């Protein structure tokens, strides 16, 4: 019988977020405002280690893997990693989250390699604001990347936008206009507090509730959550091709539908973005991978998963920024 990862609160984990690098070439003001600074001497998981890891997770019931970072496409073997993750028995969906700088050139190659879904971060539809937020003056290039993804054949193209008070909240009308004709799920993510962004968080955090109220007032309807939606609240409107997803980690019950585990680019299992030190899996991932011991360590670790994060109390669990674990 297929094994399953179920925690003490009856949550089932079929979704792995796998970081393959913590390096990034952007300087998003909420994430790496001073740019990437290497804080460890460890190597990133090798292609072989990634393979061994994903096989073990698949045997524990994982069906979906999101390859993330840092910026995953900075890895030269990114396309090969996609192909091997997609070929693991039991993995039905391979997704990635990217800042989009390689998309214009690579969207089709990644699709052909087996990538089935893609999330692209676009925090503003105004080129200057995009530049201010990301430190990169390449808004048009990223937008051409979004178009290339829509053409490439992906089952799902999502755009992530981190909500920031007074920075991009005025872009809502532009965003809505955009998805009137584009089959994109636009996901507004509430800014989350991390160890490094305290002051920024206090100044710019904006609750997604105000967006939700506006959507409902304008005729958007909340969809019944699907089991694989995770904590996103999704809205649709008969006059729009696209959808809106709201990710509100500060809302009540956000963690009730948690369906994901994370492994960092150096091989630590994290039960929550804002949880703990993580459990090292690296010694079991090498050439002589001990798959049964690896599966056992993952299953045992899950017994310690807490019922929720404690972000509301300002407890960020020691996560310096989301690039460090893989957002
Ligand atoms: N570099 C890729 C990217 O930006 O899409 C993948 C990694 S990034 C850490 C993953 C997602 O986390 C992005 O959509 C980013 O906007 C989001 N993110 C990063 N820091 C965040 C924060 N403090 N609060 C909310 N979302 C954040
Ligand atoms: Fe890089 Fe993504 Fe963090 Fe922006 S959000 S700095 S693109 S890792």
mmCIF file of N, CA and C and ligand atoms in Angstrom, residues 22-33 35-36 68-72 97-100 121 123 133-134 162 321-324 327, ligand 2:
data_model
loop_
_atom_site.group_PDB
_atom_site.id
_atom_site.type_symbol
_atom_site.label_atom_id
_atom_site.label_comp_id
_atom_site.label_asym_id
_atom_site.label_seq_id
_atom_site.Cartn_x
_atom_site.Cartn_y
_atom_site.Cartn_z
ATOM 1 N N UNK A 22 20.028 28.948 -2.820
ATOM 2 C CA UNK A 22 19.485 30.109 -2.097
ATOM 3 C C UNK A 22 20.003 31.407 -2.738
ATOM 4 N N UNK A 23 20.722 31.245 -3.825
ATOM 5 C CA UNK A 23 21.281 32.402 -4.524
ATOM 6 C C UNK A 23 20.205 33.115 -5.345
ATOM 7 N N UNK A 24 20.331 34.432 -5.483
ATOM 8 C CA UNK A 24 19.382 35.155 -6.324
ATOM 9 C C UNK A 24 20.056 36.351 -6.971
ATOM 10 N N UNK A 25 19.586 36.700 -8.160
ATOM 11 C CA UNK A 25 20.147 37.840 -8.897
ATOM 12 C C UNK A 25 19.279 39.099 -8.758
ATOM 13 N N UNK A 26 18.161 39.019 -8.028
ATOM 14 C CA UNK A 26 17.305 40.184 -7.790
ATOM 15 C C UNK A 26 17.571 40.699 -6.369
ATOM 16 N N UNK A 27 17.081 41.914 -6.125
ATOM 17 C CA UNK A 27 17.228 42.490 -4.778
ATOM 18 C C UNK A 27 15.860 42.950 -4.298
ATOM 19 N N UNK A 28 14.906 42.034 -4.244
ATOM 20 C CA UNK A 28 13.556 42.462 -3.858
ATOM 21 C C UNK A 28 13.611 43.084 -2.466
ATOM 22 N N UNK A 29 12.942 44.224 -2.339
ATOM 23 C CA UNK A 29 13.094 45.005 -1.103
ATOM 24 C C UNK A 29 12.568 44.277 0.136
ATOM 25 N N UNK A 30 11.651 43.319 -0.052
ATOM 26 C CA UNK A 30 11.106 42.593 1.094
ATOM 27 C C UNK A 30 11.881 41.303 1.369
ATOM 28 N N UNK A 31 12.800 40.955 0.477
ATOM 29 C CA UNK A 31 13.448 39.643 0.591
ATOM 30 C C UNK A 31 14.970 39.786 0.729
ATOM 31 N N UNK A 32 15.638 40.285 -0.311
ATOM 32 C CA UNK A 32 17.095 40.450 -0.273
ATOM 33 C C UNK A 32 17.452 41.885 -0.687
ATOM 34 N N UNK A 33 17.092 42.876 0.146
ATOM 35 C CA UNK A 33 17.288 44.274 -0.272
ATOM 36 C C UNK A 33 18.744 44.618 -0.581
ATOM 37 N N UNK A 35 20.824 42.424 -1.829
ATOM 38 C CA UNK A 35 21.310 41.408 -2.763
ATOM 39 C C UNK A 35 21.738 40.158 -2.016
ATOM 40 N N UNK A 36 21.997 39.117 -2.781
ATOM 41 C CA UNK A 36 22.354 37.824 -2.177
ATOM 42 C C UNK A 36 23.722 37.880 -1.526
ATOM 43 N N UNK A 68 12.136 25.548 -6.240
ATOM 44 C CA UNK A 68 12.200 26.965 -5.936
ATOM 45 C C UNK A 68 13.588 27.348 -5.433
ATOM 46 N N UNK A 69 13.682 28.545 -4.846
ATOM 47 C CA UNK A 69 14.977 29.003 -4.384
ATOM 48 C C UNK A 69 14.789 30.130 -3.380
ATOM 49 N N UNK A 70 15.711 31.034 -3.315
ATOM 50 C CA UNK A 70 16.537 31.708 -4.275
ATOM 51 C C UNK A 70 15.897 31.701 -5.680
ATOM 52 N N UNK A 71 16.725 31.866 -6.649
ATOM 53 C CA UNK A 71 16.202 31.838 -8.013
ATOM 54 C C UNK A 71 16.638 30.520 -8.664
ATOM 55 N N UNK A 72 15.681 29.588 -8.809
ATOM 56 C CA UNK A 72 16.059 28.246 -9.261
ATOM 57 C C UNK A 72 16.708 28.230 -10.640
ATOM 58 N N UNK A 97 8.753 28.278 -9.083
ATOM 59 C CA UNK A 97 8.498 29.697 -8.835
ATOM 60 C C UNK A 97 9.751 30.438 -9.258
ATOM 61 N N UNK A 98 9.588 31.442 -10.103
ATOM 62 C CA UNK A 98 10.753 32.123 -10.670
ATOM 63 C C UNK A 98 10.529 33.625 -10.728
ATOM 64 N N UNK A 99 11.640 34.367 -10.713
ATOM 65 C CA UNK A 99 11.518 35.815 -10.891
ATOM 66 C C UNK A 99 11.390 36.169 -12.369
ATOM 67 N N UNK A 100 11.497 35.187 -13.234
ATOM 68 C CA UNK A 100 11.146 35.380 -14.638
ATOM 69 C C UNK A 100 12.249 35.887 -15.542
ATOM 70 N N UNK A 121 6.973 35.793 -10.386
ATOM 71 C CA UNK A 121 6.790 36.925 -9.479
ATOM 72 C C UNK A 121 6.778 38.230 -10.271
ATOM 73 N N UNK A 123 5.653 41.936 -9.057
ATOM 74 C CA UNK A 123 5.092 42.679 -7.934
ATOM 75 C C UNK A 123 4.400 43.971 -8.339
ATOM 76 N N UNK A 133 11.124 47.878 -6.706
ATOM 77 C CA UNK A 133 10.941 46.734 -5.793
ATOM 78 C C UNK A 133 12.048 45.696 -5.981
ATOM 79 N N UNK A 134 12.370 45.391 -7.218
ATOM 80 C CA UNK A 134 13.250 44.236 -7.479
ATOM 81 C C UNK A 134 14.720 44.608 -7.668
ATOM 82 N N UNK A 162 3.517 40.363 -4.163
ATOM 83 C CA UNK A 162 3.511 40.598 -2.711
ATOM 84 C C UNK A 162 2.873 41.964 -2.454
ATOM 85 N N UNK A 321 15.152 35.264 5.592
ATOM 86 C CA UNK A 321 14.364 35.742 4.440
ATOM 87 C C UNK A 321 13.885 34.501 3.714
ATOM 88 N N UNK A 322 12.875 34.660 2.857
ATOM 89 C CA UNK A 322 12.294 33.453 2.260
ATOM 90 C C UNK A 322 13.231 32.797 1.243
ATOM 91 N N UNK A 323 14.190 33.555 0.711
ATOM 92 C CA UNK A 323 15.142 32.941 -0.230
ATOM 93 C C UNK A 323 15.974 31.869 0.461
ATOM 94 N N UNK A 324 16.071 31.943 1.791
ATOM 95 C CA UNK A 324 16.954 31.008 2.500
ATOM 96 C C UNK A 324 16.370 29.595 2.572
ATOM 97 N N UNK A 327 10.741 30.030 -0.850
ATOM 98 C CA UNK A 327 9.397 30.558 -0.559
ATOM 99 C C UNK A 327 8.336 29.802 -1.319
HETATM 100 FE FE1 LIG B 2 15.157 36.811 -5.345
HETATM 101 FE FE2 LIG B 2 12.736 35.776 -5.324
HETATM 102 FE FE3 LIG B 2 13.802 36.911 -3.102
HETATM 103 FE FE4 LIG B 2 13.124 38.451 -5.147
HETATM 104 S S1 LIG B 2 11.735 37.199 -3.909
HETATM 105 S S2 LIG B 2 15.053 38.553 -4.006
HETATM 106 S S3 LIG B 2 13.563 37.181 -6.862
HETATM 107 S S4 LIG B 2 14.477 35.069 -4.089
#
